[in-house]
PDB file of C-alpha atoms in Angstrom:
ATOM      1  CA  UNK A   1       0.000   0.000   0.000  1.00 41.00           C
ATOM      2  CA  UNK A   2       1.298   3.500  -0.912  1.00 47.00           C
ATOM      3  CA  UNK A   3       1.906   5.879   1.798  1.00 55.00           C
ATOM      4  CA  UNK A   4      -0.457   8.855   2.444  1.00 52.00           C
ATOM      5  CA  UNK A   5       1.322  12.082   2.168  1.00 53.00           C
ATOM      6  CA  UNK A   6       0.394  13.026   5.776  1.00 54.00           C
ATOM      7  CA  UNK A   7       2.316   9.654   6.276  1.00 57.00           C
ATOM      8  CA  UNK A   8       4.781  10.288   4.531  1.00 60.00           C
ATOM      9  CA  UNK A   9       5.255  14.111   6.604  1.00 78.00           C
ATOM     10  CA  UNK A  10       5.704  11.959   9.870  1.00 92.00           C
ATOM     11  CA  UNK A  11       8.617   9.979   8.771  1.00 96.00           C
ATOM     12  CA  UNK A  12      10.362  13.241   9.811  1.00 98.00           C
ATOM     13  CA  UNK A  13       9.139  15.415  12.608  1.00 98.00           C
ATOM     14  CA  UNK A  14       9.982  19.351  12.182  1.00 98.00           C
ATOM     15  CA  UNK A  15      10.348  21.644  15.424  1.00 98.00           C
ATOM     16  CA  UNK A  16      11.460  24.830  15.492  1.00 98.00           C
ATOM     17  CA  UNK A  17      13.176  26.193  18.770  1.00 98.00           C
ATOM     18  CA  UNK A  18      13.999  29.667  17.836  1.00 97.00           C
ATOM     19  CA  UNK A  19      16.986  29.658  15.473  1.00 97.00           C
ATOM     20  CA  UNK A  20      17.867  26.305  15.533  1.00 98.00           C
ATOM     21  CA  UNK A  21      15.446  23.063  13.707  1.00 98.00           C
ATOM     22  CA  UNK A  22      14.959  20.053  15.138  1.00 98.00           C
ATOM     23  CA  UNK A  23      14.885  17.107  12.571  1.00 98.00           C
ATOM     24  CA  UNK A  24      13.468  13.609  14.326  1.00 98.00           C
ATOM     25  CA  UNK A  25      13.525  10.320  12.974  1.00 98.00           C
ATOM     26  CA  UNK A  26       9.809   9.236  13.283  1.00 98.00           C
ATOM     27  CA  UNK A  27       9.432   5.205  12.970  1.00 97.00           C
ATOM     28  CA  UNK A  28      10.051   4.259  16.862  1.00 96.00           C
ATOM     29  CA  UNK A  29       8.113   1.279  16.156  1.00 95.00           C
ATOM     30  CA  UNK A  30      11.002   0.601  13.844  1.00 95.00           C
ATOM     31  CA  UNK A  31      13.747   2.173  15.782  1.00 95.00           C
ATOM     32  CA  UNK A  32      13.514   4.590  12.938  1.00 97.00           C
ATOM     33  CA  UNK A  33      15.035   1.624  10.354  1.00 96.00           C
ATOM     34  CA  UNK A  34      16.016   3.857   6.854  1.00 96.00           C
ATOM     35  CA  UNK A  35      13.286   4.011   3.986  1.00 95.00           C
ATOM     36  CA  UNK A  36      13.288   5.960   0.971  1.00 93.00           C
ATOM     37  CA  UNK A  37      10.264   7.636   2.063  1.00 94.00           C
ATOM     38  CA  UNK A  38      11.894   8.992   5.408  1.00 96.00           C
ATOM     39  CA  UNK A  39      15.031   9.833   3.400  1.00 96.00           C
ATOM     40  CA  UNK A  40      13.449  11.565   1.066  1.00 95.00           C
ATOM     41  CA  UNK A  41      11.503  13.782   3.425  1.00 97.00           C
ATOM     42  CA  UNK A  42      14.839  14.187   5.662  1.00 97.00           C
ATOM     43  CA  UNK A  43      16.198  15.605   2.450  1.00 97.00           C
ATOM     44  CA  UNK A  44      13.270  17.846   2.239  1.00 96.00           C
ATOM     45  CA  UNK A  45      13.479  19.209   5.257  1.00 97.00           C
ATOM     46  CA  UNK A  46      17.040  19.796   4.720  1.00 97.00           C
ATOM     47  CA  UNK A  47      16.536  21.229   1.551  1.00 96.00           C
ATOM     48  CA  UNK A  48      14.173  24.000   2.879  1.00 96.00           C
ATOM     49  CA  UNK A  49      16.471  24.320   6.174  1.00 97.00           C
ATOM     50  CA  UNK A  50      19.145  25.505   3.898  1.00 96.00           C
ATOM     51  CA  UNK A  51      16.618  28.155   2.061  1.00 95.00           C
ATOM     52  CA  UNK A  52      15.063  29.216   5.280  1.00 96.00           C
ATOM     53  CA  UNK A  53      17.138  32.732   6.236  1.00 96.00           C
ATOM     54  CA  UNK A  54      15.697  32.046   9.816  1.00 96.00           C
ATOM     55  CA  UNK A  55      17.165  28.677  10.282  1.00 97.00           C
ATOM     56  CA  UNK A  56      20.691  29.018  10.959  1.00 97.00           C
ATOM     57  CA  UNK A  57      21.433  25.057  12.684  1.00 98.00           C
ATOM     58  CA  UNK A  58      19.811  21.717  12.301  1.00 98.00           C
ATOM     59  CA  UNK A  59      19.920  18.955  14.895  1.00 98.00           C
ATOM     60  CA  UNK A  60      18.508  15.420  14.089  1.00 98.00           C
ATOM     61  CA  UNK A  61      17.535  12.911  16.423  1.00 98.00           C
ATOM     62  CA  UNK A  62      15.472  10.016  16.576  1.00 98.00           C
ATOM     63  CA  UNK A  63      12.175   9.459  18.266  1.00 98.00           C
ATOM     64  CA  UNK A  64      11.852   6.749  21.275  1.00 96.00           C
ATOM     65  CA  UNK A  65      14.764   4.064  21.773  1.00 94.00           C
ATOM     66  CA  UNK A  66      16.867   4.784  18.799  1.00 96.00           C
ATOM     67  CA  UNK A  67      18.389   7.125  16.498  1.00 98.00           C
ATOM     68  CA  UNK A  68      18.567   4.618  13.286  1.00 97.00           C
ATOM     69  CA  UNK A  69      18.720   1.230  13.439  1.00 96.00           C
ATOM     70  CA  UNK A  70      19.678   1.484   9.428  1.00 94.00           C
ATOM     71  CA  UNK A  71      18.148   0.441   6.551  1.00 92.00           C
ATOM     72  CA  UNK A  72      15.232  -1.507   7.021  1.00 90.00           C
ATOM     73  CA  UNK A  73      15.518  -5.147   6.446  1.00 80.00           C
ATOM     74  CA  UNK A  74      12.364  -5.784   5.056  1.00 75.00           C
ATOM     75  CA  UNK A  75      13.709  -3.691   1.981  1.00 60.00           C
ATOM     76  CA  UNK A  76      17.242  -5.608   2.148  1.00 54.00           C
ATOM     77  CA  UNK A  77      15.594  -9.166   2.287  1.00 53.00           C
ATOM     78  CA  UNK A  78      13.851  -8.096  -0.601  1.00 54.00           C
ATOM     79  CA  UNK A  79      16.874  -6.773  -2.641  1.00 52.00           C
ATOM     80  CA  UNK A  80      17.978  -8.599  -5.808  1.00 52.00           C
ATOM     81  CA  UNK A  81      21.177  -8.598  -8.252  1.00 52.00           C
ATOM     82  CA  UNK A  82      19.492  -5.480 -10.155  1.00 53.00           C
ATOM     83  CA  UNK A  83      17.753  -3.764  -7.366  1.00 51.00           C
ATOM     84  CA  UNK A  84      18.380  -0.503  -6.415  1.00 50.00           C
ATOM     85  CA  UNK A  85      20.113   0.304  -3.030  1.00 50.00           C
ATOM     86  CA  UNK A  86      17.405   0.973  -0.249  1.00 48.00           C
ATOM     87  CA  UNK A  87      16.503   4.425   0.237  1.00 45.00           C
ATOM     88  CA  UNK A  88      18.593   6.100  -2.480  1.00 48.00           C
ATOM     89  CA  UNK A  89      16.117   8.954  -3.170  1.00 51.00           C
ATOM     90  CA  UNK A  90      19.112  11.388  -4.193  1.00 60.00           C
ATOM     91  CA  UNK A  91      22.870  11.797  -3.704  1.00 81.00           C
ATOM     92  CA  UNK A  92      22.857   9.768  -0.402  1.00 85.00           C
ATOM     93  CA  UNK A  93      25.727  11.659   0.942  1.00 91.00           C
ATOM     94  CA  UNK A  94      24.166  15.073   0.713  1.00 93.00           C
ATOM     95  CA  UNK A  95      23.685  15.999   4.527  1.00 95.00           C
ATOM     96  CA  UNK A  96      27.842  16.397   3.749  1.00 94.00           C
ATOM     97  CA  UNK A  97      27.585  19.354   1.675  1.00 93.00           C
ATOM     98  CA  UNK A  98      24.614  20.992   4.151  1.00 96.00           C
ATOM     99  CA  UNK A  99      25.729  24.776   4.051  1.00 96.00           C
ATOM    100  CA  UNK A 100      25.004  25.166   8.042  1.00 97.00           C
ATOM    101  CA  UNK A 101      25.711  23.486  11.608  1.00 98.00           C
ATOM    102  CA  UNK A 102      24.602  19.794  11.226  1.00 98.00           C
ATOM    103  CA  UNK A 103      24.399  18.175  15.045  1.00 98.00           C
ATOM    104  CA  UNK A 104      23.236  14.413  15.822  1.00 98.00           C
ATOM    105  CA  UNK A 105      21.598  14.010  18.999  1.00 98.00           C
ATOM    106  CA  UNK A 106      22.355  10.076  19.058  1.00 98.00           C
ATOM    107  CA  UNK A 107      19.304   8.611  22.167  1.00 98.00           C
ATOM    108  CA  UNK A 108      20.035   4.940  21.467  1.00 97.00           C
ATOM    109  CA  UNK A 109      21.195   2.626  18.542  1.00 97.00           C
ATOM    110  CA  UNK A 110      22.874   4.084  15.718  1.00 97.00           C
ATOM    111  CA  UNK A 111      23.426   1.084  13.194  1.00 97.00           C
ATOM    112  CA  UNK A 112      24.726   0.768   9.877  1.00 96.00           C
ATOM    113  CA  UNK A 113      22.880   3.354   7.235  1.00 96.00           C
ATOM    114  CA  UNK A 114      21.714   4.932  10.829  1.00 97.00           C
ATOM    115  CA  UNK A 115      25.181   5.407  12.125  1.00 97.00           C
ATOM    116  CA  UNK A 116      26.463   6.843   8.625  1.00 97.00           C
ATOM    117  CA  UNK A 117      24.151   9.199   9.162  1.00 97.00           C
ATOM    118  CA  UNK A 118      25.279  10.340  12.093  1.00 98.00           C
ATOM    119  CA  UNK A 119      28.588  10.593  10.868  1.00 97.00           C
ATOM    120  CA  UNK A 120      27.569  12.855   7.628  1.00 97.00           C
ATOM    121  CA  UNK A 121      26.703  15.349  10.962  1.00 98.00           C
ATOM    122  CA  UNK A 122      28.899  18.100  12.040  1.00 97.00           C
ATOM    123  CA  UNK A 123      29.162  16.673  15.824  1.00 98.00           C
ATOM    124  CA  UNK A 124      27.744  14.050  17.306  1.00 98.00           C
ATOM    125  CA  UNK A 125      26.687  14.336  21.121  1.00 98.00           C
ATOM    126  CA  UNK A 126      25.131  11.030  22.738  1.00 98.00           C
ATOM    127  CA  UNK A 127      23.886   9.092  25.345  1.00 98.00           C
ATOM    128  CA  UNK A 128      26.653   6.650  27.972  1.00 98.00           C
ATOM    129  CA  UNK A 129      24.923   3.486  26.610  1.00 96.00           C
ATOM    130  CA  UNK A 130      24.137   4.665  23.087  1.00 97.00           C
ATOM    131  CA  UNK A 131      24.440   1.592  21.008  1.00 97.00           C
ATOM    132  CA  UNK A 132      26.963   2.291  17.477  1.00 98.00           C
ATOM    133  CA  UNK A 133      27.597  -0.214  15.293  1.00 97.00           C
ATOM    134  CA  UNK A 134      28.882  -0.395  11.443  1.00 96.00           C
ATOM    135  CA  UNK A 135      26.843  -3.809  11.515  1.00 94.00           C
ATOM    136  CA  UNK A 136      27.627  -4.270   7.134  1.00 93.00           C
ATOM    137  CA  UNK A 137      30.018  -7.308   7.944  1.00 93.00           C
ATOM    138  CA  UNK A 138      27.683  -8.919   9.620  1.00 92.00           C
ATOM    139  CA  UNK A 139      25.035  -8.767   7.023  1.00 91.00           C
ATOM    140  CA  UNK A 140      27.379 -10.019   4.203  1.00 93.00           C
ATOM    141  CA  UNK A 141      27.674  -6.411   3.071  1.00 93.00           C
ATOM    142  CA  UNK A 142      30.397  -4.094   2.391  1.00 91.00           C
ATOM    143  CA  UNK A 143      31.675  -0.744   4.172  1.00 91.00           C
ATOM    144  CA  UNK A 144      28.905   1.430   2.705  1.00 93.00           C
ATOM    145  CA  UNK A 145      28.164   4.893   1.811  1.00 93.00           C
ATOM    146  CA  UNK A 146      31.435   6.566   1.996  1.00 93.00           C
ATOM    147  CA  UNK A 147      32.364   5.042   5.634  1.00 95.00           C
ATOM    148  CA  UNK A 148      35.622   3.688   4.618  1.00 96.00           C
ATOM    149  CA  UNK A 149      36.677   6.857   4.189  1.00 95.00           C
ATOM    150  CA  UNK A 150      34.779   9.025   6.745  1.00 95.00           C
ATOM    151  CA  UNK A 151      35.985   6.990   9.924  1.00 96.00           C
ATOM    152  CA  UNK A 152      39.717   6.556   9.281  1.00 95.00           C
ATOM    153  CA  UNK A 153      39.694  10.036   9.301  1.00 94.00           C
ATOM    154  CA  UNK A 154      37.539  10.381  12.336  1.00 95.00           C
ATOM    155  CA  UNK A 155      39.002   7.407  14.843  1.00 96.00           C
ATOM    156  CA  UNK A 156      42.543   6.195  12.930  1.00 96.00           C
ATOM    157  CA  UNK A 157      42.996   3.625  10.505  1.00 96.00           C
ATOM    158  CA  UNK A 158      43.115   1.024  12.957  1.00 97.00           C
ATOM    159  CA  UNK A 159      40.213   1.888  14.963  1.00 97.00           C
ATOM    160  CA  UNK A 160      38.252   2.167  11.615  1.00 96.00           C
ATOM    161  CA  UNK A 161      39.448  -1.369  10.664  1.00 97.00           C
ATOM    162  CA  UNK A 162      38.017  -2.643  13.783  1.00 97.00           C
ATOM    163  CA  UNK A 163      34.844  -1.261  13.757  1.00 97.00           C
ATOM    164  CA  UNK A 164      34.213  -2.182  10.433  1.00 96.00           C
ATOM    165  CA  UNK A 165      35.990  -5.893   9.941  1.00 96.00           C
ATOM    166  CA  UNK A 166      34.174  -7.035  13.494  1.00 96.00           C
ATOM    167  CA  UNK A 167      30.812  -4.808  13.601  1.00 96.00           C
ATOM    168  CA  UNK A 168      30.818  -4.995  16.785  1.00 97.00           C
ATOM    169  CA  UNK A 169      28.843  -2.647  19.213  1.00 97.00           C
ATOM    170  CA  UNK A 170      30.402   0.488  20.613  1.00 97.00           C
ATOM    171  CA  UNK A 171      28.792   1.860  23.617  1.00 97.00           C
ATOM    172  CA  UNK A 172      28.638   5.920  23.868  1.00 96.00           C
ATOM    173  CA  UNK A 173      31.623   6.358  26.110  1.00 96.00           C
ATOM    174  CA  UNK A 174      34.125   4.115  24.357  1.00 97.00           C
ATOM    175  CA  UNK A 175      32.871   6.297  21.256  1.00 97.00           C
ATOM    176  CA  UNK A 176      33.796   9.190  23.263  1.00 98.00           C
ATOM    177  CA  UNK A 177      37.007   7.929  23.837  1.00 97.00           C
ATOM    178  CA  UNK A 178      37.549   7.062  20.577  1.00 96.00           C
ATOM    179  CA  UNK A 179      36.484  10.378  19.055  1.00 96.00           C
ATOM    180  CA  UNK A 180      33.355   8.590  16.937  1.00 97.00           C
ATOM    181  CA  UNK A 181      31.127  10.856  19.101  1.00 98.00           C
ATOM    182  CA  UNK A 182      32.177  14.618  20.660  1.00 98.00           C
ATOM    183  CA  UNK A 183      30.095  14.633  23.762  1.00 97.00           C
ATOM    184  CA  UNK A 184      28.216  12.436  26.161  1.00 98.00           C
ATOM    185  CA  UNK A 185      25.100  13.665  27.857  1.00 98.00           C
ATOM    186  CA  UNK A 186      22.508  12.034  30.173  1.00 97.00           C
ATOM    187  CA  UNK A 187      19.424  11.225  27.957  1.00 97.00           C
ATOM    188  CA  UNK A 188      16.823  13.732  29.399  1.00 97.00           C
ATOM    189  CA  UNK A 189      19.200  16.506  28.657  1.00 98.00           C
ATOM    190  CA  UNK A 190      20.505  15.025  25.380  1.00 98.00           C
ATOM    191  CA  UNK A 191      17.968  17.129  22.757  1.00 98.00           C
ATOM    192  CA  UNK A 192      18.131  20.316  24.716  1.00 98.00           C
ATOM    193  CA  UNK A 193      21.964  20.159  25.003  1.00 98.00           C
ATOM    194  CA  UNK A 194      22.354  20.136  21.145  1.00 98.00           C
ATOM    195  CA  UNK A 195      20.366  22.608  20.891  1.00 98.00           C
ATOM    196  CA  UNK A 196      21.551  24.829  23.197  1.00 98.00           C
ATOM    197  CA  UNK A 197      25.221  24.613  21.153  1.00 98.00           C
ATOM    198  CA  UNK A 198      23.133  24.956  18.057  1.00 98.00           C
ATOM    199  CA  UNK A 199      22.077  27.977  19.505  1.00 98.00           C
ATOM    200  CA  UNK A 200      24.848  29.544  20.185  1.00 97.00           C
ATOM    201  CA  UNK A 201      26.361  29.647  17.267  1.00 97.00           C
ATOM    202  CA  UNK A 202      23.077  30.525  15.683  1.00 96.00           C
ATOM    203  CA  UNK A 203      23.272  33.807  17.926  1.00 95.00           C
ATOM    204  CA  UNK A 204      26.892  34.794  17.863  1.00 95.00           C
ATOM    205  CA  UNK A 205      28.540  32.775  14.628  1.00 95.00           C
ATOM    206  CA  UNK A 206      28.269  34.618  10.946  1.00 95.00           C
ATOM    207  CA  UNK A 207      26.245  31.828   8.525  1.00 95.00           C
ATOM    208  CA  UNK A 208      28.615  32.964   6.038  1.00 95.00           C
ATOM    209  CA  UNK A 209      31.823  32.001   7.727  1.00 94.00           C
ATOM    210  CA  UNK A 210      30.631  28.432   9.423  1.00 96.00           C
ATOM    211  CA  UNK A 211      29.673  27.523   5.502  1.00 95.00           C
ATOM    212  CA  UNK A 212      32.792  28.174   4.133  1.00 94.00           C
ATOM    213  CA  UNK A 213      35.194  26.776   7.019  1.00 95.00           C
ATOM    214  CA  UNK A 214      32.843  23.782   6.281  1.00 94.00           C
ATOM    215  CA  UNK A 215      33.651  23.671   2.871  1.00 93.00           C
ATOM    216  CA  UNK A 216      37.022  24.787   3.954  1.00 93.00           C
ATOM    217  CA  UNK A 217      37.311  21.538   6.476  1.00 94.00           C
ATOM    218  CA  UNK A 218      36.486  18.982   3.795  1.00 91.00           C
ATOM    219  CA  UNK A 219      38.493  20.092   1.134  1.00 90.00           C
ATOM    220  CA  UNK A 220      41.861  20.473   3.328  1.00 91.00           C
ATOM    221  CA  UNK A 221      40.812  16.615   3.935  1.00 88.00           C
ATOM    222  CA  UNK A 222      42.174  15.633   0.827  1.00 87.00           C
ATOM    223  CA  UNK A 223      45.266  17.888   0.304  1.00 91.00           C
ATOM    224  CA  UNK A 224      48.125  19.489   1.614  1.00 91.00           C
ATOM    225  CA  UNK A 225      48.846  21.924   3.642  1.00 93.00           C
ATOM    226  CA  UNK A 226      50.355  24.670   1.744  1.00 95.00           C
ATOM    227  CA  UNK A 227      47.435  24.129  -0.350  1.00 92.00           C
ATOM    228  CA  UNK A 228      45.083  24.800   2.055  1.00 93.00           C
ATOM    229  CA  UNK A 229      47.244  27.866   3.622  1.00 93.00           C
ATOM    230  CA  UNK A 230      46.799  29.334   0.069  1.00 93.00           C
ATOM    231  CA  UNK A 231      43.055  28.971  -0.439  1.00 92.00           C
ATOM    232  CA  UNK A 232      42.686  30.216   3.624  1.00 92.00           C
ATOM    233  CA  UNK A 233      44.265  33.186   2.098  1.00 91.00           C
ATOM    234  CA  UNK A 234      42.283  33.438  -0.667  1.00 92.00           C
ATOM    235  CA  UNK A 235      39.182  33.107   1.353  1.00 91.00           C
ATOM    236  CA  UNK A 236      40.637  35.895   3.944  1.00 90.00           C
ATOM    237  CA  UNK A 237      40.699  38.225   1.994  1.00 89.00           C
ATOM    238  CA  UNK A 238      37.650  37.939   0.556  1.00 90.00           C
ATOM    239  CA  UNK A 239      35.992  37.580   3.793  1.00 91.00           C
ATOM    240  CA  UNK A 240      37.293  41.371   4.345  1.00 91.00           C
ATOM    241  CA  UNK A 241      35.031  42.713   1.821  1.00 90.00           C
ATOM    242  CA  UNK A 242      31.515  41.062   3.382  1.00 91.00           C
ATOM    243  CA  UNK A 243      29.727  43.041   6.072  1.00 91.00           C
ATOM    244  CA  UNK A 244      30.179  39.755   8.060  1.00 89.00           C
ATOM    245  CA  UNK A 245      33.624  40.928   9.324  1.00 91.00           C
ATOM    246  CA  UNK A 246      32.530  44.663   9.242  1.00 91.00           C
ATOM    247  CA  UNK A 247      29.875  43.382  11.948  1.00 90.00           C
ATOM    248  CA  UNK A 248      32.092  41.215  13.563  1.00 93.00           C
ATOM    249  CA  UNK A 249      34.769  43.927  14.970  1.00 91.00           C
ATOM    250  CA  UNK A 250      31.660  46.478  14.976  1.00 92.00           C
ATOM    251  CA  UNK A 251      29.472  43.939  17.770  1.00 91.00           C
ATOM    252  CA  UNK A 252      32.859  42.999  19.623  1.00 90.00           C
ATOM    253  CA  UNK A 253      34.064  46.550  20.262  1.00 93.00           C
ATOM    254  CA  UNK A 254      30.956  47.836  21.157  1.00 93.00           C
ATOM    255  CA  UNK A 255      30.210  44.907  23.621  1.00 91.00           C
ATOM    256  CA  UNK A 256      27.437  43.328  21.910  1.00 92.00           C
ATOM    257  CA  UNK A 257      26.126  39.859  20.097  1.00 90.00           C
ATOM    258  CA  UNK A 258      26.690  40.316  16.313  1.00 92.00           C
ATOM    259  CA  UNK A 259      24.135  40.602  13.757  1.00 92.00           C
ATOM    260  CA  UNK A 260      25.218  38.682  11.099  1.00 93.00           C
ATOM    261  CA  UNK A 261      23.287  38.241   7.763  1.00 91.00           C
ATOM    262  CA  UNK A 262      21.901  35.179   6.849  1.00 92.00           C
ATOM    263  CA  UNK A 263      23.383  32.916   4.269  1.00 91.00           C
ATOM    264  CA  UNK A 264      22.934  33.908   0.682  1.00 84.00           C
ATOM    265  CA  UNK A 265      19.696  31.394  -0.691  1.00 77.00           C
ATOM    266  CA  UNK A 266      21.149  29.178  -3.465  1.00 73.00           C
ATOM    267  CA  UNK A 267      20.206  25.653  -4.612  1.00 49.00           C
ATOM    268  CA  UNK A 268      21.316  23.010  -2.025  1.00 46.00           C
ATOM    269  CA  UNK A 269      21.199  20.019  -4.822  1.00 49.00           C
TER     270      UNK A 269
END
């Protein structure tokens, strides 16, 4: 049966708390398991996020036990040789190249798909017995999505091969440790946290300058440094001529919270 479209709105749950947009993962029932449907209204909401002036951070959560327990096996057990991969509804590694402040608020199991989504986030914070797993060896699958290349540089090559050759689970405060999550807060407090960090830099930190030292952070990724020393100058002195920096020095000499302009609309994909 084909989803209604007030179904299909659910899959996602939009809040707004001030400045900041709270994204959640709405199939508890599934512990929000990965569909096309909920990817492709995640992408939605992410889409207009980026074209909203008044939205200036994103956090993304999941509702109930879990954050994303991945793809959902009912759409895996049904996969053939020339089937599509579940849930590709557009360039699945787009939440990458989202122009503002990205934050997972992991609550519980972040698994496969689900924890590759958490790593396309800016920051992760989480809960002490989050549950995060690469789980694709134990399927008889493959490091998907980009992964093999997103953890090395987040935890090590050798941490990287050992979450994904065993799968095994990772518990929020070994992730901690390990630097596959950046903070670890009680569960009640967990949403509010992120948002309250979102916040912040939605009140004092120019939209302008977080997207570019985004951009700025993945490129340098993948080359050297006096490459990236020249385009940082490149970028600094263009950054001179924006009334982001004329705003900047204005608000901290006269002993106030900046007013910075919102980012510039342009087409997010």
């Amino acid at each position: 049966m084909t989803p209604t479209p007030a179904a299909l709105d659910e899959t996602v749950l939009a809040e707004r708390r001030g400045a900041v947009l709270v994204l959640t993962l709405n199939r508890p029932h599934r512990l929000n398991a990965w569909t096309q449907e909920l990817e492709r209204r995640y992408f939605t909401l992410l889409d207009e996020a980026d074209a909203d002036p008044d939205v200036r951070a994103v956090v993304v959560t999941g509702a109930g036990r879990g954050f994303c327990s991945g793809a959902d096996l009912t759409d895996l057990q049904q996969a053939g040789p020339d089937s599509e991969p579940p849930g590709s509804a557009g360039p699945r590694s787009y939440p990458l190249s989202f122009r503002k402040p990205l934050i997972a608020a992991i609550n519980g199991a972040a698994a496969g798909l689900g924890l590759v989504e958490a790593l396309y986030c800016d920051l992760r914070f989480a809960v002490p017995d989050a549950k995060l797993t690469t789980a694709f060896v134990r399927r008889g699958l493959i490091a998907e999505y980009g992964v093999a290349w997103l953890l090395p540089r987040l935890v090590g090559r050798a941490r990287a091969l050992d979450l994904l050759l065993s799968g095994r689970v990772v518990r929020g405060t070994e992730a901690l440790a390990m630097g596959l999550v950046d903070r670890i807060v009680e569960p009640d407090a967990l949403v509010d946290q992120a948002v309250a960090y979102a916040a912040e830099l939605a009140a004092v930190c120019s939209p302008t300058s977080m997207s570019i030292i985004k951009h700025q952070v993945h490129r340098a990724m993948d080359t050297d440094f006096a490459t990236a020393f020249a385009e940082a100058d490149h970028l600094m002195f263009e950054s001179f001529h924006r009334p982001d920096a004329r705003e900047g020095v204005s608000s901290y000499l006269e002993g106030r919270n900046p007013e910075f302009p919102p980012l510039q609309a342009e087409t997010a994909r």
